[in-house]
Amino acid sequence: MYNYVIVGAGLAGCVLAERIANVLNKKVLVIEKRNHIGGNAYDYFNEDGILVHKYGPHIFHTNNKKVWDYISNFTDWYHYQHRVLAYVDGQTVPIPINLDTINMLYNANFTQNQLKEFFEKIRDTKEEILNSEDMVISKVGKELYEKFFKEYTKKQWDLYPSELEPEVTARIPVRTNRDGRYFTDKYQGMPKHGYTKIFENMLNNKNIHIMLNVDFKDVIDDIEYENLIYTGPIDYYFDYKYGKLPYRSLRFEFETLDCEKYQEVGTVNYPNDYDFTRITEFKHLTGQKHYKTTIVREYPSSEGEPYYPIPQKKNIEQYKLYEAEAQKLKNVFFIGRLANYKYYNMDKVVEESLKLFYQNIK
Ligand code: FAD
Ligand code: UDP
């Protein structure tokens, strides 16, 4: 007899399992359909001994001290601040767009104030930001939008920014200073011994049992339990009764090279060239020393594992039909990026999971 069954051993599932087992001292069964814990943040040492992220590069960053303190119970940190370059007009320049980006791109020598004036001149003023195109051109105008955002977004989502909610490109700020970091959050870093170690530490409790390689629908009728926490795709839970919710997928192509270093920074984005969106070299992120190096190319795809909810009005409306069904259920809780159909970063998943625990789980 379990007090809680948790579907999914990703970040949301692990946080809740840990809290329920440790704080409430209750019995938890975690059911995971993959052959490992950790969800999309899972990492492992590949055959050459290099630590890689199976589902694409993950960097932890947050402004929420509670979230940072909570995760810090399960890991020490390697101090890392992510840097990304974009390959544009034959050279690699910093993204988010900043003072250096513009000076390199236009072979200019702007000061910060001159750049502010430049942006004022080139930006399109918008009364209302209706979509992800408006979001960018209201800050930097059409030309920079086309160089950095238009085709990257088309590749990533198979949609133009004008077809996506503003939140998608709002993730990438525009700066007039020389700050070349991808994230400016107060707390950022990489887990010193990898993400999987965090999940192992969270689940290491006699109250927690884990079943891997099992879809919950195949076993749930045979399990005795009081409450269910579901972190998978919400449309699957309800047998697609309101139709399939669109999720975007990726194909990851890993390559290990016989050299110590492949590129200058952790990630290089390719908005206008190739079928992949970006290349990440893991050793930059993890600080690992090794005579070889592993990179991953991300090829967006409509088929495959659901990685991204697609932020479009019609999808959000469709999700709301499922959400209303979910709210009618007693003793069933929906949490996480797939179950809430939200483009959450890891810190937001932790925040929402802790909120659910402290408000609703007894
Ligand atoms: P998931 O990690 O998806 O976990 C859900 C789990 O449920 C999965 O393991 C799945 O197999 C399991 N499951 C689903 N259905 C069933 C079923 N029927 N039966 C049993 N098990 C089931 N966030 C950051 O903060 N920083 C980053 O740098 C970052 N980079 C990212 C890069 C990529 C390419 C992607 C895709 C995401 C990135 N994220 C990043 C987001 C991060 O991955 C998510 O916020 C987080 O992992 C979501 O956790 P979750 O538990 O909600 O979902
Ligand atoms: N984006 C872009 N060009 C870039 C980087 C990002 O157009 O060089 C847009 C694109 O639509 C992308 C979104 O901004 O999907 C969010 O980028 P982020 O790097 O946060 O994506 P994630 O790491 O979640 O895949």
Coordinates of N, CA, C and O in Angstrom, one line a residue, residues 192-287:
K192 N 28.2 19.6 -9.2 CA 29.6 19.1 -9.2 C 29.7 17.7 -9.7 O 30.7 17.4 -10.4
H193 N 28.8 16.8 -9.4 CA 28.9 15.4 -9.8 C 27.8 15.0 -10.7 O 27.5 13.9 -10.9
G194 N 27.2 16.0 -11.4 CA 26.2 15.7 -12.4 C 24.8 15.8 -11.8 O 24.6 15.8 -10.6
Y195 N 23.8 15.9 -12.8 CA 22.4 15.9 -12.3 C 21.9 14.6 -11.8 O 21.1 14.6 -10.8
T196 N 22.4 13.5 -12.4 CA 21.8 12.2 -12.0 C 22.1 11.9 -10.5 O 21.3 11.4 -9.8
K197 N 23.3 12.4 -10.1 CA 23.6 12.2 -8.7 C 22.6 13.0 -7.8 O 22.3 12.5 -6.7
I198 N 22.2 14.1 -8.2 CA 21.1 14.9 -7.5 C 19.9 14.0 -7.3 O 19.3 13.8 -6.2
F199 N 19.5 13.4 -8.4 CA 18.2 12.6 -8.4 C 18.4 11.4 -7.5 O 17.5 11.0 -6.8
E200 N 19.6 10.8 -7.6 CA 19.9 9.6 -6.8 C 19.8 10.0 -5.3 O 19.2 9.3 -4.5
N201 N 20.4 11.1 -5.0 CA 20.4 11.6 -3.6 C 19.0 11.9 -3.1 O 18.6 11.6 -2.0
M202 N 18.1 12.4 -4.0 CA 16.8 12.7 -3.6 C 16.0 11.5 -3.3 O 15.1 11.4 -2.4
L203 N 16.2 10.4 -4.2 CA 15.4 9.2 -4.1 C 15.9 8.2 -3.1 O 15.3 7.2 -2.9
N204 N 17.1 8.5 -2.5 CA 17.7 7.6 -1.6 C 17.0 7.6 -0.2 O 17.5 8.3 0.7
N205 N 15.9 6.9 -0.1 CA 15.1 6.9 1.1 C 14.3 5.6 1.2 O 13.8 5.2 0.2
K206 N 14.3 5.0 2.3 CA 13.6 3.7 2.4 C 12.1 3.8 2.1 O 11.5 2.8 1.8
N207 N 11.6 4.9 2.2 CA 10.1 5.1 1.9 C 9.9 5.1 0.4 O 8.7 5.2 0.0
I208 N 10.9 5.2 -0.4 CA 10.7 5.4 -1.9 C 11.1 4.1 -2.6 O 12.2 3.6 -2.5
H209 N 10.1 3.6 -3.4 CA 10.4 2.5 -4.3 C 10.3 3.1 -5.7 O 9.5 3.9 -6.0
I210 N 11.2 2.5 -6.6 CA 11.2 3.0 -8.0 C 11.0 1.8 -8.9 O 11.6 0.7 -8.8
M211 N 10.1 2.0 -9.9 CA 9.9 1.0 -11.0 C 10.3 1.7 -12.3 O 9.7 2.7 -12.7
L212 N 11.3 1.2 -12.9 CA 11.8 1.7 -14.2 C 11.2 0.9 -15.4 O 10.7 -0.2 -15.1
N213 N 11.3 1.4 -16.6 CA 10.8 0.7 -17.8 C 9.3 0.3 -17.8 O 8.9 -0.7 -18.4
V214 N 8.5 1.1 -17.1 CA 7.1 0.8 -17.0 C 6.2 2.0 -17.2 O 6.4 3.1 -16.6
D215 N 5.3 1.9 -18.2 CA 4.3 2.9 -18.4 C 3.2 2.7 -17.3 O 2.7 1.6 -17.1
F216 N 2.9 3.8 -16.6 CA 2.0 3.7 -15.5 C 0.7 3.0 -15.8 O 0.1 2.3 -15.0
K217 N 0.2 3.2 -17.1 CA -1.1 2.7 -17.4 C -1.1 1.1 -17.5 O -2.1 0.5 -17.3
D218 N 0.1 0.6 -17.6 CA 0.2 -0.9 -17.7 C 0.1 -1.5 -16.3 O 0.0 -2.7 -16.2
V219 N 0.3 -0.7 -15.2 CA 0.4 -1.3 -13.9 C -0.5 -0.7 -12.8 O -0.8 -1.3 -11.8
I220 N -1.0 0.5 -13.2 CA -1.7 1.2 -12.1 C -2.9 0.5 -11.5 O -3.2 0.6 -10.3
D221 N -3.6 -0.3 -12.3 CA -4.8 -1.0 -11.8 C -4.4 -2.1 -10.8 O -5.3 -2.5 -10.0
D222 N -3.2 -2.5 -10.8 CA -2.8 -3.5 -9.9 C -2.1 -3.0 -8.6 O -1.6 -3.8 -7.8
I223 N -2.0 -1.7 -8.5 CA -1.3 -1.1 -7.3 C -2.3 -0.5 -6.4 O -3.3 0.2 -6.8
E224 N -2.1 -0.7 -5.1 CA -2.9 -0.1 -4.1 C -2.3 1.3 -3.6 O -1.1 1.3 -3.2
Y225 N -3.0 2.3 -3.8 CA -2.4 3.6 -3.4 C -3.6 4.6 -3.1 O -4.7 4.4 -3.4
E226 N -3.2 5.7 -2.4 CA -4.2 6.7 -2.0 C -4.2 7.9 -2.9 O -5.3 8.5 -3.2
N227 N -3.0 8.3 -3.3 CA -3.0 9.6 -4.2 C -2.0 9.4 -5.3 O -1.1 8.6 -5.2
L228 N -2.3 10.1 -6.4 CA -1.4 10.0 -7.6 C -0.9 11.4 -7.9 O -1.6 12.4 -7.9
I229 N 0.4 11.4 -8.2 CA 1.0 12.7 -8.8 C 1.5 12.3 -10.1 O 2.3 11.4 -10.3
Y230 N 1.1 13.1 -11.1 CA 1.3 12.8 -12.5 C 2.2 13.9 -13.2 O 1.8 15.0 -13.1
T231 N 3.4 13.5 -13.7 CA 4.3 14.5 -14.3 C 4.5 14.2 -15.8 O 5.3 14.8 -16.5
G232 N 3.7 13.3 -16.4 CA 3.8 13.0 -17.9 C 2.9 14.0 -18.7 O 2.3 14.9 -18.1
P233 N 2.8 13.8 -20.0 CA 2.0 14.7 -20.8 C 0.5 14.5 -20.4 O 0.0 13.4 -20.3
I234 N -0.1 15.7 -20.2 CA -1.5 15.6 -19.6 C -2.5 15.0 -20.6 O -3.4 14.4 -20.2
D235 N -2.3 15.2 -21.9 CA -3.2 14.7 -22.9 C -3.2 13.1 -22.9 O -4.3 12.5 -23.0
Y236 N -2.1 12.5 -22.6 CA -2.0 11.1 -22.5 C -2.7 10.5 -21.3 O -3.4 9.5 -21.4
Y237 N -2.7 11.3 -20.2 CA -3.4 10.8 -19.0 C -4.9 10.6 -19.3 O -5.5 9.7 -18.9
F238 N -5.4 11.6 -20.1 CA -6.8 11.6 -20.4 C -7.1 10.9 -21.7 O -8.2 11.2 -22.4
D239 N -6.2 10.0 -22.2 CA -6.4 9.3 -23.4 C -6.8 10.2 -24.6 O -7.6 9.8 -25.5
Y240 N -6.2 11.3 -24.6 CA -6.3 12.3 -25.8 C -7.8 12.7 -26.0 O -8.2 12.9 -27.2
K241 N -8.6 12.7 -25.0 CA -10.0 12.9 -25.2 C -10.3 14.3 -25.9 O -11.4 14.4 -26.5
Y242 N -9.5 15.3 -25.7 CA -9.7 16.5 -26.4 C -8.6 16.7 -27.5 O -8.3 17.8 -27.9
G243 N -8.1 15.6 -28.0 CA -7.1 15.6 -29.1 C -5.7 15.7 -28.6 O -5.5 16.0 -27.4
K244 N -4.7 15.4 -29.4 CA -3.3 15.4 -29.0 C -2.8 16.8 -28.9 O -3.0 17.6 -29.8
L245 N -2.2 17.1 -27.8 CA -1.5 18.4 -27.6 C -0.2 18.4 -28.4 O 0.5 17.4 -28.2
P246 N 0.1 19.4 -29.1 CA 1.4 19.4 -29.8 C 2.6 19.7 -28.9 O 2.5 20.6 -28.0
Y247 N 3.6 18.8 -29.0 CA 4.9 19.0 -28.3 C 5.9 19.0 -29.4 O 5.8 18.3 -30.4
R248 N 7.0 19.8 -29.2 CA 8.1 19.8 -30.1 C 9.2 18.9 -29.6 O 9.5 18.8 -28.4
S249 N 9.8 18.2 -30.5 CA 10.9 17.2 -30.2 C 12.2 17.6 -30.8 O 12.3 18.6 -31.6
L250 N 13.2 16.9 -30.4 CA 14.6 17.1 -30.9 C 15.2 15.7 -31.1 O 14.9 14.8 -30.4
R251 N 16.1 15.7 -32.1 CA 17.0 14.5 -32.3 C 18.4 15.0 -31.9 O 18.9 16.1 -32.4
F252 N 19.0 14.3 -31.0 CA 20.4 14.7 -30.5 C 21.4 13.9 -31.2 O 21.3 12.6 -31.2
E253 N 22.4 14.5 -31.8 CA 23.5 13.8 -32.5 C 24.8 14.1 -31.7 O 25.3 15.2 -31.7
F254 N 25.3 13.1 -31.1 CA 26.5 13.2 -30.3 C 27.7 12.8 -31.1 O 27.6 11.9 -32.0
E255 N 28.8 13.5 -30.9 CA 30.1 13.1 -31.5 C 31.2 13.4 -30.6 O 31.3 14.4 -29.9
T256 N 32.1 12.4 -30.5 CA 33.3 12.5 -29.6 C 34.5 12.7 -30.6 O 34.6 12.0 -31.5
L257 N 35.2 13.7 -30.3 CA 36.3 14.1 -31.2 C 37.7 13.9 -30.5 O 37.8 14.1 -29.2
D258 N 38.7 13.6 -31.3 CA 40.0 13.3 -30.7 C 40.8 14.6 -30.5 O 41.9 14.7 -30.9
C259 N 40.2 15.6 -29.9 CA 40.9 16.8 -29.6 C 40.4 17.3 -28.2 O 39.3 16.9 -27.8
E260 N 41.1 18.1 -27.6 CA 40.7 18.6 -26.3 C 39.6 19.6 -26.3 O 38.7 19.6 -25.4
K261 N 39.6 20.4 -27.3 CA 38.6 21.5 -27.4 C 38.0 21.7 -28.8 O 38.8 21.7 -29.7
Y262 N 36.7 21.8 -28.9 CA 36.1 21.9 -30.2 C 35.7 23.4 -30.6 O 36.0 23.9 -31.6
Q263 N 35.1 24.1 -29.6 CA 34.7 25.4 -29.8 C 35.0 26.3 -28.6 O 35.3 25.8 -27.5
E264 N 34.8 27.6 -28.9 CA 35.3 28.6 -27.9 C 34.5 28.7 -26.6 O 35.0 29.0 -25.6
V265 N 33.2 28.4 -26.8 CA 32.2 28.5 -25.6 C 31.3 27.3 -25.5 O 31.3 26.4 -26.4
G266 N 30.5 27.2 -24.5 CA 29.6 26.1 -24.2 C 28.7 25.8 -25.4 O 28.6 24.6 -25.8
T267 N 28.1 26.8 -25.9 CA 27.1 26.6 -27.0 C 27.4 27.6 -28.1 O 27.6 28.8 -27.9
V268 N 27.3 27.1 -29.4 CA 27.2 28.0 -30.5 C 25.9 27.8 -31.3 O 25.6 26.6 -31.6
N269 N 25.1 28.8 -31.5 CA 23.9 28.8 -32.2 C 24.1 29.0 -33.7 O 24.9 29.9 -34.0
Y270 N 23.3 28.3 -34.5 CA 23.4 28.5 -35.9 C 22.0 28.9 -36.5 O 21.3 28.1 -37.0
P271 N 21.7 30.2 -36.4 CA 20.3 30.6 -36.8 C 20.0 30.4 -38.3 O 18.9 30.0 -38.6
N272 N 21.0 30.6 -39.1 CA 20.8 30.7 -40.5 C 21.4 29.6 -41.3 O 21.3 29.5 -42.6
D273 N 22.2 28.7 -40.7 CA 22.9 27.7 -41.5 C 22.6 26.3 -40.8 O 22.4 26.2 -39.6
Y274 N 22.6 25.3 -41.6 CA 22.5 23.9 -41.2 C 21.1 23.6 -40.7 O 20.2 24.4 -40.5
D275 N 20.8 22.3 -40.5 CA 19.5 21.8 -40.1 C 19.4 21.8 -38.5 O 18.4 21.6 -38.0
F276 N 20.6 21.8 -37.9 CA 20.6 21.8 -36.4 C 20.5 23.3 -36.0 O 20.9 24.2 -36.7
T277 N 20.1 23.4 -34.7 CA 20.0 24.8 -34.2 C 21.3 25.2 -33.5 O 21.7 26.4 -33.5
R278 N 21.9 24.2 -32.7 CA 23.0 24.6 -31.9 C 23.9 23.5 -31.7 O 23.5 22.3 -31.8
I279 N 25.2 23.8 -31.3 CA 26.2 22.7 -30.9 C 26.6 23.1 -29.5 O 27.0 24.2 -29.3
T280 N 26.6 22.1 -28.7 CA 27.1 22.3 -27.3 C 28.2 21.4 -27.0 O 28.2 20.2 -27.4
E281 N 29.3 21.9 -26.4 CA 30.4 21.1 -26.0 C 30.4 21.0 -24.5 O 30.6 22.0 -23.8
F282 N 30.2 19.7 -24.0 CA 29.9 19.5 -22.6 C 31.0 19.9 -21.7 O 30.7 20.4 -20.5
K283 N 32.3 19.7 -22.1 CA 33.3 20.0 -21.1 C 33.4 21.5 -20.7 O 33.8 21.8 -19.6
H284 N 32.9 22.4 -21.5 CA 32.8 23.8 -21.1 C 31.9 23.9 -19.9 O 32.1 24.7 -18.9
L285 N 30.7 23.2 -19.9 CA 29.7 23.3 -18.9 C 30.2 22.6 -17.6 O 29.9 23.1 -16.5
T286 N 30.8 21.4 -17.7 CA 31.1 20.6 -16.6 C 32.5 20.9 -16.0 O 32.8 20.5 -14.9
G287 N 33.3 21.5 -16.8 CA 34.7 21.8 -16.3 C 35.6 20.5 -16.3 O 36.7 20.5 -15.8

